[in-house]
CSV table of C-alpha atoms and ligand atoms in Angstrom, one decimal:
chain,number,residue,atom,x,y,z
A,1,MET,CA,72.8,107.3,134.6
A,2,ALA,CA,71.5,106.7,131.1
A,3,LYS,CA,70.2,103.2,130.6
A,4,GLY,CA,72.5,100.7,128.9
A,5,LEU,CA,75.7,102.3,130.3
A,6,GLU,CA,78.1,100.7,132.6
A,7,THR,CA,79.5,103.2,135.0
A,8,SER,CA,83.2,103.8,135.3
A,9,GLU,CA,82.9,102.1,138.7
A,10,SER,CA,83.6,98.9,136.8
A,11,ILE,CA,86.9,100.2,135.3
A,12,GLN,CA,90.0,99.9,137.6
A,13,LEU,CA,91.6,103.3,137.5
A,14,PRO,CA,93.8,105.5,139.6
A,15,PRO,CA,91.5,107.4,142.1
A,16,GLU,CA,92.1,110.9,140.6
A,17,LEU,CA,91.3,109.7,137.0
A,18,ARG,CA,88.4,107.7,138.2
A,19,SER,CA,86.8,110.6,140.0
A,20,LYS,CA,87.3,113.0,137.1
A,21,LEU,CA,85.8,110.5,134.7
A,22,ILE,CA,82.8,110.0,137.0
A,23,ASP,CA,82.4,113.8,137.1
A,24,ILE,CA,82.4,114.0,133.3
A,25,GLU,CA,79.9,111.1,133.2
A,26,ASN,CA,77.6,112.9,135.5
A,27,GLN,CA,77.7,116.1,133.4
A,28,PHE,CA,76.7,114.1,130.3
A,29,ASN,CA,74.0,112.1,132.0
A,30,VAL,CA,70.4,113.2,131.1
A,31,SER,CA,67.8,111.6,133.4
A,32,THR,CA,64.3,110.8,132.4
A,33,GLU,CA,63.0,113.7,134.4
A,34,LYS,CA,65.4,116.1,132.6
A,35,LEU,CA,64.3,114.7,129.2
A,36,LYS,CA,60.7,115.4,130.1
A,37,GLN,CA,61.6,118.9,131.2
A,38,ILE,CA,63.5,119.5,128.0
A,39,THR,CA,60.6,118.2,125.9
A,40,GLN,CA,58.1,120.5,127.7
A,41,GLN,CA,60.2,123.6,126.9
A,42,PHE,CA,60.7,122.2,123.3
A,43,GLU,CA,57.0,122.0,122.8
A,44,LYS,CA,56.6,125.6,124.0
A,45,GLU,CA,59.2,126.8,121.5
A,46,LEU,CA,57.6,124.8,118.7
A,47,ARG,CA,54.3,126.5,119.4
A,48,GLU,CA,55.9,129.9,119.6
A,49,GLY,CA,57.4,129.3,116.2
A,50,LEU,CA,54.0,128.6,114.7
A,51,GLU,CA,52.5,131.7,116.4
A,52,LYS,CA,54.9,134.4,115.4
A,53,GLU,CA,57.7,135.2,112.9
A,54,GLY,CA,61.1,135.7,114.3
A,55,SER,CA,60.7,133.0,117.1
A,56,ASN,CA,63.7,131.1,118.2
A,57,ILE,CA,62.6,127.8,116.4
A,58,ALA,CA,61.6,129.2,113.0
A,59,MET,CA,58.9,126.6,112.1
A,60,ASN,CA,59.3,127.4,108.4
A,61,VAL,CA,56.3,127.0,106.2
A,62,THR,CA,57.4,125.0,103.1
A,63,TRP,CA,54.4,125.3,100.8
A,64,VAL,CA,54.5,121.5,100.4
A,65,LEU,CA,50.8,121.0,100.8
A,66,GLY,CA,50.6,117.6,102.5
A,67,LEU,CA,52.1,114.3,101.7
A,68,PRO,CA,52.3,112.7,98.2
A,69,SER,CA,49.6,110.3,96.9
A,70,GLY,CA,52.3,108.0,95.5
A,71,ASP,CA,51.0,108.5,92.0
A,72,GLU,CA,53.3,111.3,91.1
A,73,ILE,CA,55.4,110.6,88.0
A,74,GLY,CA,57.8,112.4,85.7
A,75,GLU,CA,61.5,113.2,85.2
A,76,TYR,CA,63.3,115.6,87.4
A,77,VAL,CA,66.8,116.9,88.1
A,78,THR,CA,67.7,117.4,91.8
A,79,ILE,CA,70.7,118.9,93.5
A,80,ASP,CA,71.8,118.6,97.1
A,81,LEU,CA,74.2,120.9,98.7
A,82,GLY,CA,75.6,118.8,101.5
A,83,GLY,CA,78.4,119.4,104.0
A,84,THR,CA,81.1,117.7,102.0
A,85,ASN,CA,79.5,117.0,98.6
A,86,LEU,CA,77.3,118.3,95.9
A,87,ARG,CA,75.0,115.5,94.7
A,88,MET,CA,73.1,115.7,91.5
A,89,CYS,CA,70.4,113.3,90.4
A,90,ARG,CA,68.2,112.6,87.5
A,91,VAL,CA,65.1,111.0,89.0
A,92,ALA,CA,62.4,109.2,87.0
A,93,LEU,CA,59.3,108.7,89.1
A,94,ARG,CA,56.8,106.1,87.8
A,95,GLY,CA,54.4,105.9,90.7
A,96,GLN,CA,54.9,104.2,94.1
A,97,ARG,CA,54.6,100.6,92.8
A,98,GLU,CA,57.3,100.9,90.2
A,99,GLU,CA,61.0,101.2,90.7
A,100,ILE,CA,62.3,104.7,90.8
A,101,ASP,CA,65.1,105.2,88.3
A,102,ILE,CA,68.0,107.4,89.6
A,103,LYS,CA,71.2,108.4,87.9
A,104,GLN,CA,73.5,110.3,90.1
A,105,HIS,CA,76.8,111.9,90.4
A,106,VAL,CA,78.6,113.2,93.5
A,107,TYR,CA,80.9,116.2,93.2
A,108,ARG,CA,83.3,116.8,96.0
A,109,LEU,CA,82.8,120.3,97.3
A,110,PRO,CA,86.1,122.1,97.4
A,111,PRO,CA,86.6,122.9,101.2
A,112,ALA,CA,87.5,126.5,100.3
A,113,ILE,CA,83.9,127.1,99.0
A,114,LYS,CA,82.5,126.6,102.5
A,115,THR,CA,84.1,129.8,103.6
A,116,GLY,CA,84.3,131.6,100.3
A,117,ASP,CA,81.7,133.9,98.6
A,118,SER,CA,78.4,133.3,96.9
A,119,ARG,CA,79.8,133.7,93.4
A,120,GLN,CA,82.2,130.8,93.9
A,121,LEU,CA,79.4,128.7,95.3
A,122,TRP,CA,76.9,129.3,92.4
A,123,ASN,CA,79.6,129.0,89.8
A,124,PHE,CA,80.7,125.7,91.2
A,125,ILE,CA,77.1,124.5,91.2
A,126,ALA,CA,76.5,125.7,87.7
A,127,ASP,CA,79.7,124.1,86.4
A,128,SER,CA,78.8,120.8,88.0
A,129,LEU,CA,75.2,121.0,86.7
A,130,ASP,CA,76.5,121.7,83.2
A,131,GLU,CA,78.9,118.7,83.4
A,132,PHE,CA,76.1,116.5,84.8
A,133,ILE,CA,73.6,117.4,82.1
A,134,LYS,CA,76.2,116.8,79.3
A,135,SER,CA,77.5,113.5,80.7
A,136,HIS,CA,74.0,112.1,81.3
A,137,GLN,CA,72.7,113.5,78.0
A,138,ILE,CA,69.9,115.2,79.7
A,139,ILE,CA,68.0,117.0,76.9
A,140,ALA,CA,64.9,118.9,77.5
A,141,ASN,CA,62.1,118.7,74.9
A,142,ARG,CA,62.3,121.6,72.4
A,143,ASP,CA,62.4,124.8,74.4
A,144,ASP,CA,61.1,123.2,77.6
A,145,ARG,CA,63.3,123.1,80.6
A,146,LEU,CA,63.5,120.2,83.0
A,147,PRO,CA,62.1,120.7,86.5
A,148,LEU,CA,64.8,121.1,89.1
A,149,GLY,CA,64.4,120.4,92.9
A,150,PHE,CA,67.1,122.1,95.0
A,151,CYS,CA,67.7,120.4,98.4
A,152,PHE,CA,69.1,123.3,100.5
A,153,SER,CA,69.5,122.1,104.1
A,154,TYR,CA,70.0,125.3,105.9
A,155,PRO,CA,67.4,127.5,107.7
A,156,ALA,CA,65.6,129.3,104.9
A,157,SER,CA,62.3,131.0,105.3
A,158,GLN,CA,60.0,130.6,102.3
A,159,ASP,CA,57.4,133.0,101.0
A,160,ALA,CA,56.9,130.5,98.2
A,161,ILE,CA,58.2,127.0,97.4
A,162,ASP,CA,60.7,128.3,94.8
A,163,HIS,CA,62.1,130.9,97.2
A,164,GLY,CA,64.1,130.8,100.4
A,165,ILE,CA,65.8,133.5,102.4
A,166,LEU,CA,68.8,132.1,104.2
A,167,LYS,CA,68.6,133.1,107.9
A,168,THR,CA,72.0,131.9,108.9
A,169,TRP,CA,74.5,129.3,107.7
A,170,THR,CA,74.8,126.3,110.0
A,171,LYS,CA,77.1,123.2,110.1
A,172,GLY,CA,80.3,125.1,109.8
A,173,PHE,CA,79.4,126.9,106.5
A,174,ASP,CA,80.3,130.5,106.3
A,175,ILE,CA,79.8,131.7,102.7
A,176,ASP,CA,79.6,135.5,102.1
A,177,GLY,CA,76.7,137.0,100.3
A,178,VAL,CA,73.9,134.4,100.9
A,179,GLU,CA,72.7,135.1,104.4
A,180,GLY,CA,69.6,137.4,104.3
A,181,GLU,CA,69.3,136.7,100.5
A,182,ASP,CA,67.1,134.5,98.5
A,183,ALA,CA,69.2,131.4,97.7
A,184,ALA,CA,66.6,130.2,95.2
A,185,ALA,CA,66.8,133.5,93.2
A,186,GLN,CA,70.6,133.3,93.2
A,187,LEU,CA,70.4,129.8,91.8
A,188,LYS,CA,67.8,130.8,89.2
A,189,ASP,CA,70.1,133.7,88.1
A,190,VAL,CA,73.1,131.5,87.5
A,191,LEU,CA,70.9,128.9,85.6
A,192,ALA,CA,69.7,131.8,83.3
A,193,GLU,CA,73.2,133.2,82.9
A,194,ARG,CA,74.6,129.9,81.8
A,195,GLY,CA,71.5,129.0,79.7
A,196,LEU,CA,71.1,125.7,81.5
A,197,PRO,CA,67.9,123.9,80.4
A,198,LEU,CA,66.5,123.7,84.0
A,199,GLU,CA,63.7,125.4,85.8
A,200,LEU,CA,63.9,125.7,89.6
A,201,VAL,CA,60.6,124.4,90.9
A,202,ALA,CA,61.2,123.8,94.5
A,203,LEU,CA,63.7,124.6,97.3
A,204,VAL,CA,63.5,121.7,99.7
A,205,ASN,CA,64.9,121.1,103.2
A,206,ASP,CA,66.4,117.7,103.7
A,207,THR,CA,63.9,116.9,106.5
A,208,THR,CA,60.9,117.7,104.3
A,209,GLY,CA,62.6,115.7,101.5
A,210,ALA,CA,63.0,112.7,103.8
A,211,MET,CA,59.4,112.9,105.0
A,212,VAL,CA,58.0,113.2,101.5
A,213,ALA,CA,60.3,110.5,99.9
A,214,SER,CA,59.3,108.1,102.7
A,215,ALA,CA,55.6,108.9,102.5
A,216,TYR,CA,55.7,108.2,98.8
A,217,LYS,CA,56.0,104.5,99.7
A,218,ASP,CA,55.1,104.4,103.4
A,219,PRO,CA,51.8,106.0,104.4
A,220,ASP,CA,52.6,105.6,108.1
A,221,THR,CA,55.3,108.3,107.8
A,222,ILE,CA,54.6,111.1,110.3
A,223,ILE,CA,57.9,112.9,110.6
A,224,GLY,CA,61.1,113.3,108.5
A,225,ALA,CA,64.1,113.7,110.7
A,226,ILE,CA,67.8,114.2,110.1
A,227,PHE,CA,70.3,113.0,112.6
A,228,GLY,CA,73.5,113.8,110.7
A,229,THR,CA,76.0,116.6,110.5
A,230,GLY,CA,73.1,118.8,111.7
A,231,CYS,CA,69.8,117.9,113.3
A,232,ASN,CA,66.2,118.9,112.4
A,233,ALA,CA,62.8,117.5,111.6
A,234,ALA,CA,59.7,118.2,109.4
A,235,TYR,CA,56.1,117.2,110.0
A,236,VAL,CA,52.7,118.2,108.6
A,237,GLU,CA,50.6,120.9,110.3
A,238,ASN,CA,47.1,122.2,109.4
A,239,VAL,CA,47.2,125.7,108.0
A,240,GLY,CA,44.6,126.7,110.6
A,241,SER,CA,47.1,125.9,113.4
A,242,ILE,CA,49.7,128.2,112.0
A,243,PRO,CA,48.6,131.6,113.4
A,244,LYS,CA,51.6,133.5,111.8
A,245,LEU,CA,50.6,132.4,108.3
A,246,LYS,CA,48.3,134.8,106.5
A,247,THR,CA,46.9,132.9,103.5
A,248,THR,CA,43.8,132.2,101.4
A,249,LEU,CA,44.2,128.5,101.8
A,250,PRO,CA,41.4,126.8,103.8
A,251,PRO,CA,42.3,126.1,107.5
A,252,ASP,CA,42.3,122.3,107.0
A,253,THR,CA,44.9,122.4,104.3
A,254,PRO,CA,47.9,120.3,105.2
A,255,MET,CA,51.2,122.2,105.2
A,256,ALA,CA,54.7,120.6,105.8
A,257,ILE,CA,56.7,122.5,108.4
A,258,ASN,CA,60.5,122.6,108.4
A,259,CYS,CA,61.0,123.1,112.2
A,260,GLU,CA,64.6,124.2,112.2
A,261,TYR,CA,64.8,123.0,115.7
A,262,GLY,CA,68.6,122.8,115.8
A,263,ALA,CA,68.2,126.3,117.3
A,264,PHE,CA,66.2,125.0,120.3
A,265,ASP,CA,67.1,126.6,123.6
A,266,ASN,CA,69.5,129.2,122.2
A,267,ALA,CA,68.5,131.2,125.3
A,268,HIS,CA,70.0,128.3,127.4
A,269,ARG,CA,67.0,127.8,129.7
A,270,VAL,CA,67.0,124.0,129.9
A,271,LEU,CA,69.7,122.1,128.1
A,272,PRO,CA,72.4,120.7,130.4
A,273,ARG,CA,75.4,122.4,128.8
A,274,THR,CA,78.8,121.4,129.9
A,275,LYS,CA,81.9,123.6,129.7
A,276,TYR,CA,82.8,121.6,126.6
A,277,ASP,CA,79.6,122.6,124.9
A,278,VAL,CA,80.2,126.2,125.9
A,279,SER,CA,83.6,126.1,124.3
A,280,ILE,CA,82.4,124.6,121.0
A,281,ASP,CA,79.8,127.3,120.7
A,282,LYS,CA,82.3,130.1,121.5
A,283,ASP,CA,84.8,128.9,118.9
A,284,SER,CA,82.2,128.2,116.2
A,285,PRO,CA,81.6,130.6,113.2
A,286,ARG,CA,78.1,131.5,114.7
A,287,PRO,CA,78.3,131.6,118.5
A,288,GLY,CA,74.9,131.7,120.2
A,289,GLU,CA,73.2,129.8,117.4
A,290,GLN,CA,72.1,126.2,117.0
A,291,ALA,CA,72.4,125.4,120.7
A,292,PHE,CA,70.6,122.0,120.5
A,293,GLU,CA,72.4,121.0,117.3
A,294,LYS,CA,75.8,121.7,118.8
A,295,MET,CA,75.1,119.2,121.6
A,296,SER,CA,73.6,116.4,119.6
A,297,ALA,CA,74.6,116.5,115.9
A,298,GLY,CA,77.3,114.6,114.1
A,299,LEU,CA,79.5,117.6,113.3
A,300,TYR,CA,80.0,118.2,117.0
A,301,LEU,CA,80.1,114.8,118.7
A,302,GLY,CA,83.7,114.0,117.8
A,303,GLU,CA,84.7,117.5,118.8
A,304,ILE,CA,83.1,117.1,122.2
A,305,PHE,CA,85.0,113.9,122.7
A,306,ARG,CA,88.2,115.7,121.7
A,307,LEU,CA,87.6,118.4,124.3
A,308,THR,CA,86.9,115.9,127.1
A,309,ALA,CA,90.0,113.9,126.3
A,310,LEU,CA,92.1,117.0,126.1
A,311,ASP,CA,90.8,118.0,129.5
A,312,LEU,CA,91.9,114.7,131.0
A,313,TYR,CA,95.2,115.0,129.2
A,314,GLU,CA,95.9,118.5,130.4
A,315,SER,CA,95.0,117.5,133.9
A,316,GLY,CA,97.9,115.0,133.6
A,317,LEU,CA,95.6,112.0,133.9
A,318,ILE,CA,96.0,110.3,130.6
A,319,PHE,CA,98.5,109.8,127.7
A,320,ASP,CA,101.5,110.5,130.1
A,321,ARG,CA,102.6,113.9,128.8
A,322,GLN,CA,103.4,112.6,125.3
A,323,GLY,CA,102.7,115.9,123.6
A,324,ALA,CA,99.4,114.8,122.0
A,325,ALA,CA,99.6,117.7,119.5
A,326,LYS,CA,96.9,116.0,117.4
A,327,LEU,CA,94.5,116.3,120.3
A,328,ARG,CA,94.7,120.1,120.0
A,329,GLU,CA,93.5,120.1,116.4
A,330,PRO,CA,89.9,121.3,116.2
A,331,TYR,CA,87.4,119.0,114.5
A,332,LYS,CA,90.2,116.4,114.1
A,333,LEU,CA,87.9,113.5,115.3
A,334,ASP,CA,84.6,112.8,113.6
A,335,THR,CA,81.5,110.8,114.5
A,336,GLY,CA,82.8,107.7,112.7
A,337,PHE,CA,85.9,107.8,115.0
A,338,LEU,CA,83.7,108.2,118.1
A,339,SER,CA,81.5,105.3,117.0
A,340,GLY,CA,84.6,103.1,116.4
A,341,ILE,CA,86.1,103.9,119.8
A,342,GLU,CA,82.8,102.9,121.4
A,343,ASN,CA,81.9,99.8,119.4
A,344,ASP,CA,85.0,98.2,118.0
A,345,PRO,CA,86.9,95.5,119.9
A,346,LEU,CA,89.1,97.2,122.6
A,347,GLU,CA,92.4,96.5,120.8
A,348,THR,CA,91.0,98.0,117.6
A,349,SER,CA,89.9,101.1,119.5
A,350,GLN,CA,93.4,101.3,121.0
A,351,THR,CA,95.1,101.2,117.6
A,352,ARG,CA,92.6,103.7,116.2
A,353,LEU,CA,93.4,106.1,119.1
A,354,GLU,CA,97.2,105.6,118.6
A,355,GLU,CA,97.1,106.1,114.9
A,356,CYS,CA,94.9,109.1,115.0
A,357,LEU,CA,96.6,110.9,117.9
A,358,ASN,CA,100.0,109.7,117.0
A,359,ILE,CA,100.8,108.6,120.6
A,360,LYS,CA,101.0,105.4,122.7
A,361,VAL,CA,97.8,104.5,124.4
A,362,THR,CA,97.3,101.9,127.2
A,363,LEU,CA,94.3,99.6,127.4
A,364,ASP,CA,93.0,101.4,130.5
A,365,GLU,CA,93.2,104.7,128.6
A,366,THR,CA,91.3,103.1,125.8
A,367,ARG,CA,88.6,102.1,128.3
A,368,VAL,CA,88.5,105.7,129.5
A,369,ALA,CA,88.2,106.9,125.9
A,370,ARG,CA,85.4,104.4,125.3
A,371,ARG,CA,83.5,105.6,128.3
A,372,LEU,CA,83.8,109.2,127.0
A,373,ALA,CA,82.6,108.1,123.6
A,374,GLU,CA,79.7,106.3,125.2
A,375,VAL,CA,78.4,109.1,127.4
A,376,ILE,CA,78.7,111.7,124.6
A,377,ALA,CA,76.9,109.6,122.0
A,378,ALA,CA,74.2,108.5,124.5
A,379,ARG,CA,73.6,112.1,125.5
A,380,GLY,CA,73.3,113.1,121.9
A,381,ALA,CA,70.8,110.3,121.1
A,382,ARG,CA,68.7,111.0,124.2
A,383,LEU,CA,68.5,114.7,123.4
A,384,CYS,CA,67.5,113.9,119.8
A,385,SER,CA,64.4,112.1,121.1
A,386,CYS,CA,63.2,115.2,122.7
A,387,GLY,CA,62.5,117.1,119.5
A,388,VAL,CA,60.4,114.2,118.0
A,389,ALA,CA,58.6,113.7,121.4
A,390,ALA,CA,57.7,117.4,121.4
A,391,ILE,CA,56.2,117.3,117.9
A,392,CYS,CA,54.2,114.2,118.8
A,393,ARG,CA,53.0,115.8,122.0
A,394,MET,CA,52.0,119.0,120.3
A,395,LYS,CA,50.1,117.2,117.5
A,396,GLY,CA,48.7,114.4,119.7
A,397,ILE,CA,50.5,111.8,117.5
A,398,THR,CA,50.5,108.4,119.2
A,399,SER,CA,51.8,106.1,116.5
A,400,GLY,CA,53.6,106.1,113.2
A,401,HIS,CA,57.0,106.1,111.5
A,402,VAL,CA,59.8,108.7,112.0
A,403,ALA,CA,61.7,108.5,108.7
A,404,ALA,CA,65.3,109.2,109.7
A,405,ASP,CA,68.4,109.9,107.7
A,406,GLY,CA,71.9,111.2,108.4
A,407,THR,CA,75.3,109.9,109.4
A,408,VAL,CA,74.6,109.6,113.1
A,409,ALA,CA,71.3,107.6,112.6
A,410,ASN,CA,72.9,105.4,109.9
A,411,LYS,CA,76.4,104.9,111.0
A,412,HIS,CA,76.3,104.9,114.8
A,413,PRO,CA,75.2,101.4,115.7
A,414,LYS,CA,73.6,102.3,119.1
A,415,PHE,CA,71.9,105.6,118.1
A,416,LYS,CA,68.5,104.2,117.2
A,417,GLN,CA,68.2,102.0,120.2
A,418,ARG,CA,69.1,104.8,122.6
A,419,TRP,CA,66.8,107.2,120.8
A,420,ALA,CA,63.9,104.8,121.0
A,421,GLU,CA,64.5,104.0,124.7
A,422,ALA,CA,64.6,107.7,125.6
A,423,LEU,CA,61.4,108.4,123.5
A,424,GLY,CA,59.6,105.7,125.5
A,425,GLU,CA,60.8,107.3,128.8
A,426,ILE,CA,59.5,110.7,127.8
A,427,LEU,CA,56.2,109.4,126.4
A,428,ASP,CA,55.7,107.0,129.4
A,429,TRP,CA,55.3,103.9,127.3
A,430,PRO,CA,54.8,100.8,129.5
A,431,GLU,CA,58.1,98.9,130.2
A,432,ASP,CA,56.5,95.6,129.2
A,433,ARG,CA,55.3,96.9,125.8
A,434,GLU,CA,55.6,94.4,122.9
A,435,GLU,CA,56.5,97.0,120.4
A,436,ASP,CA,57.0,100.7,120.3
A,437,PRO,CA,54.0,102.7,118.8
A,438,ILE,CA,56.3,105.3,117.3
A,439,ILE,CA,59.3,103.8,115.5
A,440,ILE,CA,62.3,105.1,113.7
A,441,THR,CA,62.6,103.9,110.0
A,442,ASN,CA,65.3,104.4,107.4
A,443,ALA,CA,64.2,107.3,105.3
A,444,GLU,CA,64.1,107.0,101.6
A,445,ASP,CA,66.4,109.3,99.7
A,446,GLY,CA,65.1,112.7,100.7
A,447,SER,CA,67.5,114.9,98.6
A,448,GLY,CA,67.0,112.9,95.4
A,449,ILE,CA,63.6,111.2,95.5
A,450,GLY,CA,62.1,113.6,98.0
A,451,ALA,CA,63.1,116.7,96.0
A,452,ALA,CA,61.8,115.1,92.9
A,453,VAL,CA,58.4,114.1,94.4
A,454,ILE,CA,58.0,117.6,95.9
A,455,SER,CA,58.8,119.1,92.4
A,456,ALA,CA,56.1,116.8,90.9
A,457,MET,CA,53.6,117.8,93.6
A,458,THR,CA,54.3,121.5,92.8
A,459,LEU,CA,53.8,121.0,89.0
A,460,TYR,CA,50.6,119.1,89.6
A,461,ARG,CA,49.4,121.9,91.7
A,462,ILE,CA,50.2,124.5,89.0
A,463,HIS,CA,48.4,122.4,86.4
A,464,GLY,CA,45.4,122.1,88.8
A,465,GLY,CA,45.3,125.9,89.1
A,466,ASN,CA,46.4,126.1,92.8
A,467,THR,CA,49.4,128.4,92.6
A,468,VAL,CA,49.3,129.6,96.3
A,469,GLY,CA,52.9,129.8,97.5
A,470,ILE,CA,54.4,129.3,94.1
A,471,GLN,CA,56.3,132.2,92.4
A,472,GLY,CA,56.9,130.5,89.1
B,501,LIG,C1,70.0,123.0,109.2
B,501,LIG,C2,68.7,122.3,108.7
B,501,LIG,C3,68.9,120.9,108.3
B,501,LIG,C4,69.7,120.1,109.4
B,501,LIG,C5,70.0,118.7,109.0
B,501,LIG,C6,70.7,122.1,110.2
B,501,LIG,O1,71.9,122.7,110.5
B,501,LIG,O2,69.7,124.2,109.7
B,501,LIG,O3,68.1,123.0,107.7
B,501,LIG,O4,67.7,120.2,108.1
B,501,LIG,O5,70.9,120.8,109.7
B,501,LIG,O6,70.8,118.7,107.8
């Protein structure tokens, strides 16, 4: 049983319900030994990704050559294509000791765009950029164009920093005409078509953005990680340790790697999948992909909960045959809901369940729901620690800060503690330690500040005459 969880032994329930609940708890329990086994396989897949193209974990080279000095300055525009919003920022960097000035606007992404075609997507982005530029009176000097950093948080392989071939959409996106194409080129085209005064300098993953934005102020940053709608991490490798990369850069050149480890164990060798996980994968737009993400990331936690509750309901064990039609609506319950069920006072959780499912719920049923929410969130947090543990093992990292962002990390009150505990179990930290050598920190704004700092680093590189991995 995962630490910090009371078992359902302590809840008084009818025997059949109790035994089914214990069965579900067992399926979601990930022991220390299992965590270690997962981490070992994880490390193997990370290494394979560095060795050859086309590996399961992509280990995408980002052409971000190391971490920032903190002296980067200048004005940048950034855009972030997130799951629900399109965020635009104008970022003025003035060096690490000065306040960063950000003006931002968030545009709600029309849901239809997520399953539309590429034309609709780029037109929406261009319209929003146009509006943003006008409303913030962003005027480039003379004929100059302002540098633009594009945070594109999907698996894109990069031959250059201003290039990115989308391998596959993740996180429920399914837009026609981008997979297999260069998303950066598509954005550049629409910028040119519309005559927008912007020059795409860098396509940035959110993990790399989080790492770089955090390192701008915190030199102890070792990894940027997202525990949100999706999950993934970035770290810095030496060029000489990336056998698949053919380059003129010296072997000791630092290179940020966007791992894309949401795809870990797509071959189902080691992850403890339940029938609920299998069903989520089967009904997703991309079955067989993002196996690890589908068991641990925010887009899926609420859905896993829904499926376990539906199972109990269909077995006639809870909600007394009230119909519970809402429980049949896919993706009806999100991570915020799950977190509320686990962490709010019991009566509040009861009301939340009643309101959301439109049925009567007893206190005992609320306790059952709470147990489900607990074991699902605990499993997610414990699995999330394996990816970071594997990077640290592979690189021999023994201390530092993991700059984390994302809704699960920020909004689930128990995530960080569970994650840290599991990391200690995997890495065999002594029980009586005073503090953890590797800690999770709140990442700085990766898609705004991070994309701006990376754009600055790229322009500095061009001015210094090092244009390796820059198309221009
Ligand atoms: C994407 C990654 C991203 C992660 C977190 C995954 O689905 O493939 O590129 O970093 O989500 O947003």
